[in-house]
Amino acid sequence: MTILANTLVIFFISVGLLFIVVTVIGLVRLPDLYSRSHAASKSSTLGVMCILLGVFFHFWLNENHFNPGILLGVVFLFITGPVGAHIMSRSSYIAGVKPWSGTVRDDLKEEFKGKLKNKKI
Amino acid sequence: MKVNNVILQFTAKIVFFIIFFFAVHIFFAGHYTPGGGFVGGLVTASAIVLLVIAFDLNTVHKLLPINYIYVVAIGLILALGTAAISMFVEQPFFTHFFDYFYLPLFGKTSLHTAALFDLGVYLVVVGVTMTIIQTIGDDE
């Protein structure tokens, strides 16, 4: 039972760590703000959620202590992480940050064309 | 420019309750685990600040029609009153009392007057934080 529990804990924490390393590599290597926020929001949210799940299983199965606060943290991160990235990317677009030069499609440009001209960004 | 804030506002509506109930949990768990009135008050204030960010200062004031100066006053009176209870039973100032009670839903519970003092701290912290933020944010 202990071996099974430890395998579960090590699996979740390793997966989380892997996703966070991928996040950091994406933040360094990707060309513009939007693809960086794509990397940062998705994979870091999943990584932190996996690490929290690993911690939760460790305390539940090995220490016999059921901690619902960690599950609440997982739900909270799952809700707020992507919304934070959405708000940051959207405000960057409204503030006039240009996408990468290789971008082929920009649907939001049509939406903001008249409005952005008035603000003279 | 009129922007469409539906994602932020809908998320704030849900996350507000998560943060608020977590703050209540921190407040009541403060005697045996880390937490207490100060942290609970700050987390509650941050939940209200989230609503202020997502909506508007006037909307939030319509939603929670509270004058936070009075919240500070009530908190101070509660803390002072809890400390002064012991003087009426010929004990030194700030002596706390506790006993075990059998409540209908909770079973055997220890009730402590330090929780009332903590409630005073909680109200003062919420009131001061929200007063500061409303005063700065209302500056037109």
Short mmCIF file of C-alpha atoms in Angstrom, two decimals:
data_model
loop_
_atom_site.label_atom_id
_atom_site.label_comp_id
_atom_site.label_asym_id
_atom_site.label_seq_id
_atom_site.Cartn_x
_atom_site.Cartn_y
_atom_site.Cartn_z
CA MET A 1 0.00 0.00 0.00
CA THR A 2 2.82 2.38 0.89
CA ILE A 3 4.63 1.55 -2.36
CA LEU A 4 1.44 2.22 -4.34
CA ALA A 5 0.86 5.53 -2.51
CA ASN A 6 4.46 6.62 -3.01
CA THR A 7 4.28 5.73 -6.71
CA LEU A 8 1.16 7.89 -7.06
CA VAL A 9 2.79 10.79 -5.21
CA ILE A 10 6.03 10.57 -7.19
CA PHE A 11 4.11 10.32 -10.48
CA PHE A 12 2.00 13.43 -9.83
CA ILE A 13 4.89 15.55 -8.54
CA SER A 14 7.17 14.48 -11.41
CA VAL A 15 4.52 15.30 -14.01
CA GLY A 16 3.94 18.67 -12.37
CA LEU A 17 7.65 19.43 -12.30
CA LEU A 18 7.98 18.42 -15.97
CA PHE A 19 5.17 20.77 -16.97
CA ILE A 20 6.70 23.65 -15.01
CA VAL A 21 10.07 23.10 -16.71
CA VAL A 22 8.24 23.14 -20.06
CA THR A 23 6.64 26.43 -19.01
CA VAL A 24 10.00 28.01 -18.28
CA ILE A 25 11.48 26.82 -21.58
CA GLY A 26 8.41 28.19 -23.38
CA LEU A 27 8.74 31.56 -21.65
CA VAL A 28 12.36 31.84 -22.79
CA ARG A 29 12.02 30.47 -26.32
CA LEU A 30 8.68 31.68 -27.66
CA PRO A 31 8.70 34.84 -29.80
CA ASP A 32 5.89 37.14 -28.62
CA LEU A 33 3.66 37.91 -25.66
CA TYR A 34 0.66 35.92 -26.81
CA SER A 35 2.45 32.63 -27.39
CA ARG A 36 4.30 33.16 -24.12
CA SER A 37 1.06 33.66 -22.24
CA HIS A 38 -0.23 30.51 -23.95
CA ALA A 39 2.74 28.58 -22.56
CA ALA A 40 2.65 30.23 -19.15
CA SER A 41 -1.04 29.88 -18.43
CA LYS A 42 -1.77 26.36 -19.64
CA SER A 43 1.22 24.30 -18.66
CA SER A 44 2.03 26.07 -15.42
CA THR A 45 -1.57 25.74 -14.25
CA LEU A 46 -1.52 22.02 -15.00
CA GLY A 47 1.91 21.66 -13.40
CA VAL A 48 0.97 23.38 -10.15
CA MET A 49 -2.29 21.44 -10.03
CA CYS A 50 -0.40 18.15 -10.42
CA ILE A 51 2.06 19.09 -7.67
CA LEU A 52 -0.79 20.04 -5.33
CA LEU A 53 -2.51 16.73 -6.09
CA GLY A 54 0.71 14.90 -5.27
CA VAL A 55 0.97 16.76 -1.95
CA PHE A 56 -2.68 15.99 -1.25
CA PHE A 57 -2.19 12.26 -1.90
CA HIS A 58 0.96 12.24 0.22
CA PHE A 59 -0.79 13.70 3.24
CA TRP A 60 -3.90 11.59 2.66
CA LEU A 61 -2.33 8.18 2.08
CA ASN A 62 0.93 8.38 3.99
CA GLU A 63 0.14 10.76 6.85
CA ASN A 64 -3.56 9.86 7.07
CA HIS A 65 -4.63 13.49 7.02
CA PHE A 66 -7.38 14.49 4.58
CA ASN A 67 -6.84 18.15 3.73
CA PRO A 68 -9.69 19.65 1.66
CA GLY A 69 -7.88 23.00 1.51
CA ILE A 70 -5.47 21.57 -1.06
CA LEU A 71 -8.38 20.43 -3.25
CA LEU A 72 -9.87 23.90 -2.91
CA GLY A 73 -6.51 25.29 -4.05
CA VAL A 74 -6.59 23.03 -7.10
CA VAL A 75 -10.09 24.25 -8.04
CA PHE A 76 -9.08 27.85 -7.38
CA LEU A 77 -6.00 27.60 -9.62
CA PHE A 78 -8.02 25.85 -12.31
CA ILE A 79 -10.51 28.73 -12.36
CA THR A 80 -8.21 31.71 -11.93
CA GLY A 81 -5.03 30.79 -13.84
CA PRO A 82 -6.49 30.88 -17.37
CA VAL A 83 -8.66 33.90 -16.54
CA GLY A 84 -5.58 35.81 -15.41
CA ALA A 85 -3.79 34.96 -18.65
CA HIS A 86 -6.88 35.99 -20.63
CA ILE A 87 -7.07 39.37 -18.90
CA MET A 88 -3.35 40.03 -19.34
CA SER A 89 -3.33 39.10 -23.04
CA ARG A 90 -6.47 41.10 -23.71
CA SER A 91 -5.19 44.22 -22.00
CA SER A 92 -1.88 43.86 -23.86
CA TYR A 93 -3.78 43.67 -27.16
CA ILE A 94 -5.83 46.73 -26.30
CA ALA A 95 -2.65 48.53 -25.24
CA GLY A 96 -1.22 47.84 -28.69
CA VAL A 97 1.26 44.99 -28.28
CA LYS A 98 1.89 43.60 -31.79
CA PRO A 99 1.71 39.84 -32.41
CA TRP A 100 4.64 37.92 -33.88
CA SER A 101 5.45 38.83 -37.50
CA GLY A 102 4.64 35.30 -38.69
CA THR A 103 1.06 35.50 -37.48
CA VAL A 104 -1.35 34.72 -40.32
CA ARG A 105 -4.71 35.43 -38.76
CA ASP A 106 -5.87 38.18 -36.38
CA ASP A 107 -9.61 38.12 -35.81
CA LEU A 108 -9.54 40.62 -32.97
CA LYS A 109 -8.08 43.28 -35.31
CA GLU A 110 -11.38 43.70 -37.17
CA GLU A 111 -13.20 43.94 -33.85
CA PHE A 112 -11.02 46.75 -32.52
CA LYS A 113 -10.25 48.58 -35.78
CA GLY A 114 -12.51 51.60 -35.34
CA LYS A 115 -12.14 51.77 -31.60
CA LEU A 116 -8.35 51.61 -31.50
CA LYS A 117 -8.05 54.41 -34.05
CA ASN A 118 -9.94 56.77 -31.78
CA LYS A 119 -7.56 56.12 -28.92
CA LYS A 120 -4.49 56.73 -31.10
CA ILE A 121 -2.33 53.94 -29.76
CA MET B 1 -13.95 52.65 -24.89
CA LYS B 2 -16.60 50.24 -23.72
CA VAL B 3 -15.07 46.82 -23.16
CA ASN B 4 -16.76 43.51 -22.62
CA ASN B 5 -15.81 42.18 -19.18
CA VAL B 6 -18.09 39.16 -19.01
CA ILE B 7 -15.35 36.59 -18.33
CA LEU B 8 -13.75 38.62 -15.54
CA GLN B 9 -17.09 39.44 -13.92
CA PHE B 10 -18.44 35.90 -14.05
CA THR B 11 -15.20 34.50 -12.61
CA ALA B 12 -15.18 37.13 -9.87
CA LYS B 13 -18.71 36.15 -8.87
CA ILE B 14 -17.67 32.52 -8.31
CA VAL B 15 -14.20 33.12 -6.89
CA PHE B 16 -15.58 35.64 -4.38
CA PHE B 17 -17.43 32.87 -2.55
CA ILE B 18 -14.41 30.55 -2.56
CA ILE B 19 -12.20 33.27 -1.06
CA PHE B 20 -14.84 34.39 1.44
CA PHE B 21 -15.54 30.92 2.80
CA PHE B 22 -11.82 30.20 2.95
CA ALA B 23 -11.46 33.39 5.00
CA VAL B 24 -14.19 32.19 7.38
CA HIS B 25 -12.38 28.87 7.67
CA ILE B 26 -9.08 30.61 8.44
CA PHE B 27 -10.82 32.75 11.05
CA PHE B 28 -12.39 29.85 12.93
CA ALA B 29 -9.36 27.58 12.60
CA GLY B 30 -7.07 30.21 14.13
CA HIS B 31 -6.98 28.73 17.63
CA TYR B 32 -5.49 25.35 16.71
CA THR B 33 -3.90 25.86 13.29
CA PRO B 34 -2.22 28.82 11.52
CA GLY B 35 -4.64 31.63 10.79
CA GLY B 36 -6.79 33.90 12.90
CA GLY B 37 -8.47 37.24 12.82
CA PHE B 38 -5.79 39.23 11.03
CA VAL B 39 -5.27 36.86 8.10
CA GLY B 40 -8.98 36.14 7.83
CA GLY B 41 -9.75 39.85 7.71
CA LEU B 42 -7.15 40.47 5.03
CA VAL B 43 -8.46 37.60 2.89
CA THR B 44 -12.05 38.84 3.27
CA ALA B 45 -10.95 42.33 2.27
CA SER B 46 -9.16 40.89 -0.77
CA ALA B 47 -12.37 39.10 -1.80
CA ILE B 48 -14.24 42.41 -1.69
CA VAL B 49 -11.38 44.09 -3.59
CA LEU B 50 -11.75 41.44 -6.29
CA LEU B 51 -15.40 42.47 -6.68
CA VAL B 52 -14.33 46.13 -6.80
CA ILE B 53 -11.84 45.33 -9.59
CA ALA B 54 -14.31 43.28 -11.61
CA PHE B 55 -17.28 45.60 -11.22
CA ASP B 56 -17.29 49.13 -9.93
CA LEU B 57 -16.92 50.94 -6.62
CA ASN B 58 -20.53 52.16 -6.75
CA THR B 59 -21.88 48.74 -7.73
CA VAL B 60 -20.06 47.09 -4.84
CA HIS B 61 -21.31 49.79 -2.48
CA LYS B 62 -24.85 49.06 -3.66
CA LEU B 63 -24.21 45.33 -3.16
CA LEU B 64 -22.70 45.72 0.34
CA PRO B 65 -24.08 48.98 1.73
CA ILE B 66 -21.60 49.14 4.60
CA ASN B 67 -19.82 52.16 5.99
CA TYR B 68 -16.49 50.59 6.88
CA ILE B 69 -15.67 53.27 9.46
CA TYR B 70 -18.50 51.84 11.59
CA VAL B 71 -17.06 48.34 11.06
CA VAL B 72 -13.78 49.54 12.58
CA ALA B 73 -15.66 51.09 15.50
CA ILE B 74 -17.71 47.92 16.14
CA GLY B 75 -14.54 45.82 16.04
CA LEU B 76 -12.74 48.04 18.53
CA ILE B 77 -15.74 48.06 20.89
CA LEU B 78 -16.00 44.26 20.64
CA ALA B 79 -12.32 43.76 21.43
CA LEU B 80 -12.42 46.20 24.34
CA GLY B 81 -15.67 44.70 25.63
CA THR B 82 -14.24 41.17 25.54
CA ALA B 83 -11.23 42.34 27.48
CA ALA B 84 -13.42 44.16 29.97
CA ILE B 85 -15.81 41.24 30.72
CA SER B 86 -13.35 39.78 33.20
CA MET B 87 -13.31 42.99 35.27
CA PHE B 88 -16.98 42.46 36.17
CA VAL B 89 -16.25 39.07 37.73
CA GLU B 90 -13.29 40.31 39.75
CA GLN B 91 -10.56 38.95 37.51
CA PRO B 92 -7.66 40.91 35.97
CA PHE B 93 -8.19 42.78 32.72
CA PHE B 94 -7.94 40.53 29.62
CA THR B 95 -8.61 37.28 31.48
CA HIS B 96 -10.22 34.88 29.01
CA PHE B 97 -12.75 32.17 29.81
CA PHE B 98 -13.51 28.91 28.07
CA ASP B 99 -15.70 25.91 28.62
CA TYR B 100 -16.96 22.85 26.77
CA PHE B 101 -20.52 22.95 25.45
CA TYR B 102 -22.68 20.39 23.70
CA LEU B 103 -24.10 22.19 20.68
CA PRO B 104 -26.87 20.49 18.66
CA LEU B 105 -25.01 20.12 15.35
CA PHE B 106 -21.35 20.30 16.32
CA GLY B 107 -21.25 17.99 19.33
CA LYS B 108 -18.69 18.74 22.02
CA THR B 109 -17.26 22.17 21.27
CA SER B 110 -14.96 24.37 23.26
CA LEU B 111 -16.12 27.97 23.20
CA HIS B 112 -13.56 30.57 24.13
CA THR B 113 -13.92 34.31 24.63
CA ALA B 114 -10.68 34.77 22.66
CA ALA B 115 -12.81 34.10 19.56
CA LEU B 116 -14.81 37.26 20.32
CA PHE B 117 -11.59 39.24 20.63
CA ASP B 118 -10.49 37.72 17.31
CA LEU B 119 -13.80 38.77 15.77
CA GLY B 120 -12.99 42.32 16.84
CA VAL B 121 -9.57 42.10 15.19
CA TYR B 122 -11.23 40.67 12.05
CA LEU B 123 -13.74 43.53 11.81
CA VAL B 124 -11.03 46.16 12.38
CA VAL B 125 -8.78 44.68 9.68
CA VAL B 126 -11.62 44.43 7.13
CA GLY B 127 -12.77 47.95 7.93
CA VAL B 128 -9.33 49.55 7.76
CA THR B 129 -8.35 47.82 4.51
CA MET B 130 -11.62 48.62 2.78
CA THR B 131 -11.53 52.24 4.02
CA ILE B 132 -8.02 52.70 2.62
CA ILE B 133 -8.93 51.16 -0.73
CA GLN B 134 -12.23 53.02 -1.07
CA THR B 135 -10.60 56.32 -0.16
CA ILE B 136 -7.81 55.88 -2.69
CA GLY B 137 -10.04 54.39 -5.40
CA ASP B 138 -12.77 57.01 -5.09
CA ASP B 139 -10.38 59.85 -5.90
CA GLU B 140 -11.92 61.75 -8.81
#
